[in-house]
N, C-alpha and C. Protein backbone atom coordinates (compact mmCIF):
# COMPACT_ATOMS: atom_id res chain seq x y z
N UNK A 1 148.30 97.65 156.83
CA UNK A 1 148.27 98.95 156.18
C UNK A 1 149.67 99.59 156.30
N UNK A 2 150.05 100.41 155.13
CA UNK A 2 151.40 100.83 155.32
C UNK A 2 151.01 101.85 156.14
N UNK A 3 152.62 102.44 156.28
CA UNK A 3 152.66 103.94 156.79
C UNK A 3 152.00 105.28 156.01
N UNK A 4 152.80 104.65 154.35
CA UNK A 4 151.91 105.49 154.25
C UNK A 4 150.30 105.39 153.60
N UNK A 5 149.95 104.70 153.48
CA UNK A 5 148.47 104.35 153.76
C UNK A 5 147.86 104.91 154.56
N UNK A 6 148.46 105.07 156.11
CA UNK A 6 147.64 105.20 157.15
C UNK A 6 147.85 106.30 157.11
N UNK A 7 148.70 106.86 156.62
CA UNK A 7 148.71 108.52 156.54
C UNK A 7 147.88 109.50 155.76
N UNK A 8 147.31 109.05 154.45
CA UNK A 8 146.98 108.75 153.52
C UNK A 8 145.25 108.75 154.13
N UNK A 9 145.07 107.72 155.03
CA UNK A 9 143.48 107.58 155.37
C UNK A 9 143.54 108.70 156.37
N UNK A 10 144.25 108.90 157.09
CA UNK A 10 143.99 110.14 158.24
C UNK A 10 144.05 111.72 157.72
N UNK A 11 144.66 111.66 156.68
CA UNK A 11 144.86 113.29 155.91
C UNK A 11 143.20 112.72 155.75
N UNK A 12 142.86 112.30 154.24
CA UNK A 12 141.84 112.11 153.79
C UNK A 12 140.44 112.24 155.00
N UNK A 13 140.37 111.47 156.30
CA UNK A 13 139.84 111.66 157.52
C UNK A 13 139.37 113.17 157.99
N UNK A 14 140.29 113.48 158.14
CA UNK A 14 140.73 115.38 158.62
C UNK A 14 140.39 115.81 157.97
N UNK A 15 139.82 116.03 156.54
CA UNK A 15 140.18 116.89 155.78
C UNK A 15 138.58 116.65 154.77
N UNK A 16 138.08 117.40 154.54
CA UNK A 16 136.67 117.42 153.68
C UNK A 16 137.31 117.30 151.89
N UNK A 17 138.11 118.08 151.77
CA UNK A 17 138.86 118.12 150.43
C UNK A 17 140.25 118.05 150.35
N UNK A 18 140.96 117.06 149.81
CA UNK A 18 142.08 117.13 149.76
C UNK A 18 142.93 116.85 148.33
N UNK A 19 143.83 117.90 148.02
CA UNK A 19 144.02 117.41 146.92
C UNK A 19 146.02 117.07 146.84
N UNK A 20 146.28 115.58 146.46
CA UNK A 20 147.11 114.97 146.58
C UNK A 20 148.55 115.62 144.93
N UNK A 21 149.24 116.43 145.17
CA UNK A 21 149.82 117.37 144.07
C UNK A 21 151.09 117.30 144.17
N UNK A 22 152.06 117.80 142.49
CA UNK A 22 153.22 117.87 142.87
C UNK A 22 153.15 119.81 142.85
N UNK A 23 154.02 120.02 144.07
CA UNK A 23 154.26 121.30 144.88
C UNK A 23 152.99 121.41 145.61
N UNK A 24 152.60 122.95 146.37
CA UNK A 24 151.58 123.18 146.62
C UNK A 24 150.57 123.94 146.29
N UNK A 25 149.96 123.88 147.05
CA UNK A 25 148.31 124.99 146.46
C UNK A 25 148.67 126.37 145.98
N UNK A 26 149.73 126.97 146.66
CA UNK A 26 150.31 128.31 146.07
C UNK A 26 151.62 128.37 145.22
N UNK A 27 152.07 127.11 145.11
CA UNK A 27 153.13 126.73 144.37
C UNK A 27 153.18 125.30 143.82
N UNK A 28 151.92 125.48 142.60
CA UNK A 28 151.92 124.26 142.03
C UNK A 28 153.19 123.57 141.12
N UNK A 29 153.85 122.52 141.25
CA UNK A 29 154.87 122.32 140.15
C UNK A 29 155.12 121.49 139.25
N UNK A 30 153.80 121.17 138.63
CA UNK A 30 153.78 120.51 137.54
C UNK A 30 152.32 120.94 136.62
N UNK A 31 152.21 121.30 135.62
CA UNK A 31 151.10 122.17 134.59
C UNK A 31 149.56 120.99 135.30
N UNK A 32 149.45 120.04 135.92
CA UNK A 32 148.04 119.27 136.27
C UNK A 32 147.74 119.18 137.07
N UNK A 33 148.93 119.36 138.26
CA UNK A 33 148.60 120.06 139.34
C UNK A 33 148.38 121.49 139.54
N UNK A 34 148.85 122.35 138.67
CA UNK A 34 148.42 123.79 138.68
C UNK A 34 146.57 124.12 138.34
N UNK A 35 146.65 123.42 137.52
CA UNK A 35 145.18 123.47 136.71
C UNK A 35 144.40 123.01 137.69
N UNK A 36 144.33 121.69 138.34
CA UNK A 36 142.98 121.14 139.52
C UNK A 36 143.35 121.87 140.98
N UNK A 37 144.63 122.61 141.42
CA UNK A 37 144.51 123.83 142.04
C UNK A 37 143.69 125.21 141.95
N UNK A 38 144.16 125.63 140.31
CA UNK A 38 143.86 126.77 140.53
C UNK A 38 141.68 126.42 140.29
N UNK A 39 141.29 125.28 139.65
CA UNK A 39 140.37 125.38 139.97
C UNK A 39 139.46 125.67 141.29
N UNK A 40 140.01 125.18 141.97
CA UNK A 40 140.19 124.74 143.54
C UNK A 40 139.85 126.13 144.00
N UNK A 41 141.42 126.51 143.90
CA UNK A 41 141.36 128.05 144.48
C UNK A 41 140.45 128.85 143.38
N UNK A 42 140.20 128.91 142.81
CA UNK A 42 139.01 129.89 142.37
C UNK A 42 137.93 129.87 142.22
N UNK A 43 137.80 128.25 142.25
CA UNK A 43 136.40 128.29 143.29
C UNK A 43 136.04 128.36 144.70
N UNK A 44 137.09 129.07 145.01
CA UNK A 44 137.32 129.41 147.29
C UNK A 44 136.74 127.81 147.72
N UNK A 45 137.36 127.03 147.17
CA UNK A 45 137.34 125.60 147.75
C UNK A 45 138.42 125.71 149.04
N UNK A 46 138.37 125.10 149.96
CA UNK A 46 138.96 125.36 151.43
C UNK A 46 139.50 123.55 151.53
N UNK A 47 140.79 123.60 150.59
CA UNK A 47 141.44 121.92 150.15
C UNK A 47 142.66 121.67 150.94
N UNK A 48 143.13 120.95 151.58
CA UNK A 48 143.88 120.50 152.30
C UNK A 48 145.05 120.00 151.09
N UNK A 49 146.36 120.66 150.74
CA UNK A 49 147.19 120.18 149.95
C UNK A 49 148.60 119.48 150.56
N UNK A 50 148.69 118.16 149.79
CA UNK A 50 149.53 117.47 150.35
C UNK A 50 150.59 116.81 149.13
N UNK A 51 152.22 117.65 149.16
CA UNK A 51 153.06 118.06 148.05
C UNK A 51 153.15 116.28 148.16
N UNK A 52 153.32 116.32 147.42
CA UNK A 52 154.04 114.55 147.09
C UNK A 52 155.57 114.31 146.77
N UNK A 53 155.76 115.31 146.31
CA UNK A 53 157.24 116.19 145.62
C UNK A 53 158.19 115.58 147.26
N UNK A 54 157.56 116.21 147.82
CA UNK A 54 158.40 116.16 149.95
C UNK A 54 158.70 114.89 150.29
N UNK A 55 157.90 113.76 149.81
CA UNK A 55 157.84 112.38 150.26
C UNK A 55 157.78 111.31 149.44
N UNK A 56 158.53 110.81 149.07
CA UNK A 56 159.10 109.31 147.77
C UNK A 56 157.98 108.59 148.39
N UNK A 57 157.87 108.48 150.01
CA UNK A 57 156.65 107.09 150.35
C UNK A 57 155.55 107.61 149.54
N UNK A 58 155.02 108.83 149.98
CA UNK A 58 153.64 108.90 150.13
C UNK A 58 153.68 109.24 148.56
N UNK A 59 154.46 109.41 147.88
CA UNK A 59 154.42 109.94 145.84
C UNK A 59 153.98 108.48 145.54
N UNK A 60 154.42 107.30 145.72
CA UNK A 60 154.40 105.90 145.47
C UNK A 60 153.04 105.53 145.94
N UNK A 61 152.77 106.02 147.22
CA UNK A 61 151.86 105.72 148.59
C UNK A 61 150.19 105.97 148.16
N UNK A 62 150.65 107.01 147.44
CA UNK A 62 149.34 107.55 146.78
C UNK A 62 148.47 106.90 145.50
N UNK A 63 149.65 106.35 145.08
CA UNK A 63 149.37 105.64 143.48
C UNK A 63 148.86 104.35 144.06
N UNK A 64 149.21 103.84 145.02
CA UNK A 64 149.17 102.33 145.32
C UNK A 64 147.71 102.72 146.40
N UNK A 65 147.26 103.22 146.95
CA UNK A 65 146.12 104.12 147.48
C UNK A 65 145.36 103.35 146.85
N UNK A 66 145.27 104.73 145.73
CA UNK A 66 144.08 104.72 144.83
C UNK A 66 144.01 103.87 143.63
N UNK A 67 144.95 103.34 143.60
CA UNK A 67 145.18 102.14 142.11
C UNK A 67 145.24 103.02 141.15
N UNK A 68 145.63 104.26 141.28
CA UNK A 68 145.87 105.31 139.65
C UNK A 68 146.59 105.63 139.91
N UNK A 69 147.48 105.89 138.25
CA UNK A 69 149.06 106.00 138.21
C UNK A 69 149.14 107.28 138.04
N UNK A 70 148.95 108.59 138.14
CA UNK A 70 149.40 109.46 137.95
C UNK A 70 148.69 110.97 139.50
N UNK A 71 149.43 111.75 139.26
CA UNK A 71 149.18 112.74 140.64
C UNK A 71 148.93 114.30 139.12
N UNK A 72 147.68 114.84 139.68
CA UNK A 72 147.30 114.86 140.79
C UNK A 72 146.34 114.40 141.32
N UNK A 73 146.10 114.06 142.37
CA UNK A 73 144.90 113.35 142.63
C UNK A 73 143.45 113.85 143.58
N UNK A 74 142.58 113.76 143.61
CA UNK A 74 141.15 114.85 144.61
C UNK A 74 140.71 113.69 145.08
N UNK A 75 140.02 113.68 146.27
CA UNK A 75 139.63 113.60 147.35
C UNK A 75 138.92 114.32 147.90
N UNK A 76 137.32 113.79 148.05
CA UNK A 76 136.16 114.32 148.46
C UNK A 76 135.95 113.40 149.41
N UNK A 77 135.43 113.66 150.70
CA UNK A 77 135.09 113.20 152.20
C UNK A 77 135.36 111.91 151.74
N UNK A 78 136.95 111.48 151.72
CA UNK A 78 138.06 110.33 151.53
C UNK A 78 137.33 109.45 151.00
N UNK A 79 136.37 109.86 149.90
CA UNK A 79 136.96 109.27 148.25
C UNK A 79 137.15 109.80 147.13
N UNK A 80 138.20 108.91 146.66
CA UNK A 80 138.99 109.34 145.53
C UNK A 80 137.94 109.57 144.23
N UNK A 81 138.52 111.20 143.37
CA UNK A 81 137.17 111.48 142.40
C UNK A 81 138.11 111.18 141.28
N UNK A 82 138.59 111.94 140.80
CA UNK A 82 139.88 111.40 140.25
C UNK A 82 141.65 112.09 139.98
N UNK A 83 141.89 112.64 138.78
CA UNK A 83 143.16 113.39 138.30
C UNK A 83 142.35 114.84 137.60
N UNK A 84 143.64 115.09 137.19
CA UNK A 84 143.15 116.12 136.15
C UNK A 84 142.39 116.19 135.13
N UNK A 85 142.18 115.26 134.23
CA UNK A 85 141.57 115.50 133.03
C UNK A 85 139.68 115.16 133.51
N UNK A 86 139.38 114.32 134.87
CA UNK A 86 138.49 113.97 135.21
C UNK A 86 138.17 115.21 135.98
N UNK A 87 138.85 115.50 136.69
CA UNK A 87 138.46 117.03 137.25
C UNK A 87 138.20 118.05 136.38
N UNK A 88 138.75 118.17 135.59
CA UNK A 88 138.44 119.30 134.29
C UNK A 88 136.93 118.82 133.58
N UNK A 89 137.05 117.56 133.39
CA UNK A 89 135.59 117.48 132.68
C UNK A 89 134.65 117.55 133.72
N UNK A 90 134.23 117.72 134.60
CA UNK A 90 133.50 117.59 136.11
C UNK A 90 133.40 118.53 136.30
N UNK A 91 133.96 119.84 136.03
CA UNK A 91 133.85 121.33 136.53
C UNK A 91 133.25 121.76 135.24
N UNK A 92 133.63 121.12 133.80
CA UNK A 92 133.30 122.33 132.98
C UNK A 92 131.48 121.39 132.94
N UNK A 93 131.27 120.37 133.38
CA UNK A 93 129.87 119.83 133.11
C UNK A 93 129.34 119.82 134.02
N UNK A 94 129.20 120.37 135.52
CA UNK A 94 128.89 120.83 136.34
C UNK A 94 128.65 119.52 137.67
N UNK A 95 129.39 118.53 137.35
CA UNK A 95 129.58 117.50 138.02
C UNK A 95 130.41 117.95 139.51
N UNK A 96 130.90 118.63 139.16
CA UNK A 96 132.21 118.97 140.15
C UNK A 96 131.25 119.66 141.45
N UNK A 97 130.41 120.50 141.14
CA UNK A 97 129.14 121.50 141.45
C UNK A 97 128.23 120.28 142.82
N UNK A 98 127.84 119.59 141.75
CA UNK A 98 127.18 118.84 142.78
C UNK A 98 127.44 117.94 143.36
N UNK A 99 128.99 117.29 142.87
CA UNK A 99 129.60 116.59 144.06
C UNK A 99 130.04 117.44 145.51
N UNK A 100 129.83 118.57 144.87
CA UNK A 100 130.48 119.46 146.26
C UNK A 100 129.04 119.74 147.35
N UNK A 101 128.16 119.97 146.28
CA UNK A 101 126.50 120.44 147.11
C UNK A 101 126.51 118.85 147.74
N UNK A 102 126.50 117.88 146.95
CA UNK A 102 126.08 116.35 147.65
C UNK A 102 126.65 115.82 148.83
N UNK A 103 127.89 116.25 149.37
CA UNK A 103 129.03 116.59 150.34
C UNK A 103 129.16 117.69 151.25
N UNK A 104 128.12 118.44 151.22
CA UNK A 104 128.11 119.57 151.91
C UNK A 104 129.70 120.28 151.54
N UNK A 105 130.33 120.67 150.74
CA UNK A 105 131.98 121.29 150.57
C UNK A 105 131.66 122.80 150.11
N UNK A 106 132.03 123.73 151.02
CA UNK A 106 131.41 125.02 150.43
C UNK A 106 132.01 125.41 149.43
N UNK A 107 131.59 126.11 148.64
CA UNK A 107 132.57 126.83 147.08
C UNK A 107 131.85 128.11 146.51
N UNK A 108 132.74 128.68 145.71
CA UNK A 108 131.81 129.72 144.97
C UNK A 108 131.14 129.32 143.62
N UNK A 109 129.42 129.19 143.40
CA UNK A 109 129.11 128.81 142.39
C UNK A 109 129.06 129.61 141.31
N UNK A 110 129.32 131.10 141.74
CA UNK A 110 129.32 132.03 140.57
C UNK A 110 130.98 131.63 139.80
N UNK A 111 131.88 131.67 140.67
CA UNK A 111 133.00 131.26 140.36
C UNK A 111 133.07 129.87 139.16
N UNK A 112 132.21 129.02 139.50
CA UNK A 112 132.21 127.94 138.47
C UNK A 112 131.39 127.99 137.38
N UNK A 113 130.32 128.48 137.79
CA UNK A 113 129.74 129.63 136.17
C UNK A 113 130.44 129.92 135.66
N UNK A 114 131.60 130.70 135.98
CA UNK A 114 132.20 131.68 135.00
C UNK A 114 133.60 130.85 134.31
N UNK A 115 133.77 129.50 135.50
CA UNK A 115 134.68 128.74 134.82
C UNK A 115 134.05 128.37 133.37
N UNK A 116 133.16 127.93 133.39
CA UNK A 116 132.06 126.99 132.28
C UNK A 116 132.14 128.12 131.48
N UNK A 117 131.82 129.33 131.56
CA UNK A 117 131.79 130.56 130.56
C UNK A 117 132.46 130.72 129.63
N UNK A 118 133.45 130.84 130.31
CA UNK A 118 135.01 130.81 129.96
C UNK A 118 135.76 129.82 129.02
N UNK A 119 134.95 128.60 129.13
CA UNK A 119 135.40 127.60 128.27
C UNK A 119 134.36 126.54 127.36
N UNK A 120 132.96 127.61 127.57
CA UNK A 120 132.13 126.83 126.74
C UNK A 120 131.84 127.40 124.88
């Protein structure tokens, strides 16, 4: 196992939600990491963010992880759900909802109502 692999399984370990991004949770820096953040944060999801931007291993480390080429990436009790466009369809179809109830991951469900509202 690499380094960063093993780094990679121990964040994921620690951590109930983690989401693998370029910048961070309050300073997202790229438009797909902003979007499966700010879902995150507005659904008071409590996500462990880990910039990829900081580390060439773990930016590479991550792709070779999960066998998918692009960041950003989620992590539910260390497994991989997917990127952005899979996270977006999962929240607005209420997938996202009960992967979190099926996981015990607390969130606000009025909050994801109103995501779905908002964009149905």
């Amino acid at each position: 196992m690499t380094d960063a692999s093993s780094r990679i399984t121990e964040t994921n370990n620690a951590n109930d939600v983690v989401l693998y991004m370029k910048g961070t949770k309050s300073m997202p820096q790229c438009g797909f990491s902003s979007r499966v953040a700010g879902v995150l944060n507005y659904m008071g999801v409590d996500f462990a963010d880990v910039n990829v931007l900081a580390d060439e291993e773990l930016r590479q480390g991550i792709k070779d992880f999960s066998d998918w080429p692009t960041i950003p990436q989620l992590y539910v009790k260390g497994e991989f759900v997917g990127g952005c466009d899979i996270i977006t369809e999962m929240t607005l179809s209420g997938e996202l909802d009960t992967l979190f109830d099926e996981n015990g991951v607390t969130y606000d469900k009025d909050a994801a109502d109103k995501i779905r509202e908002a964009n149905g």
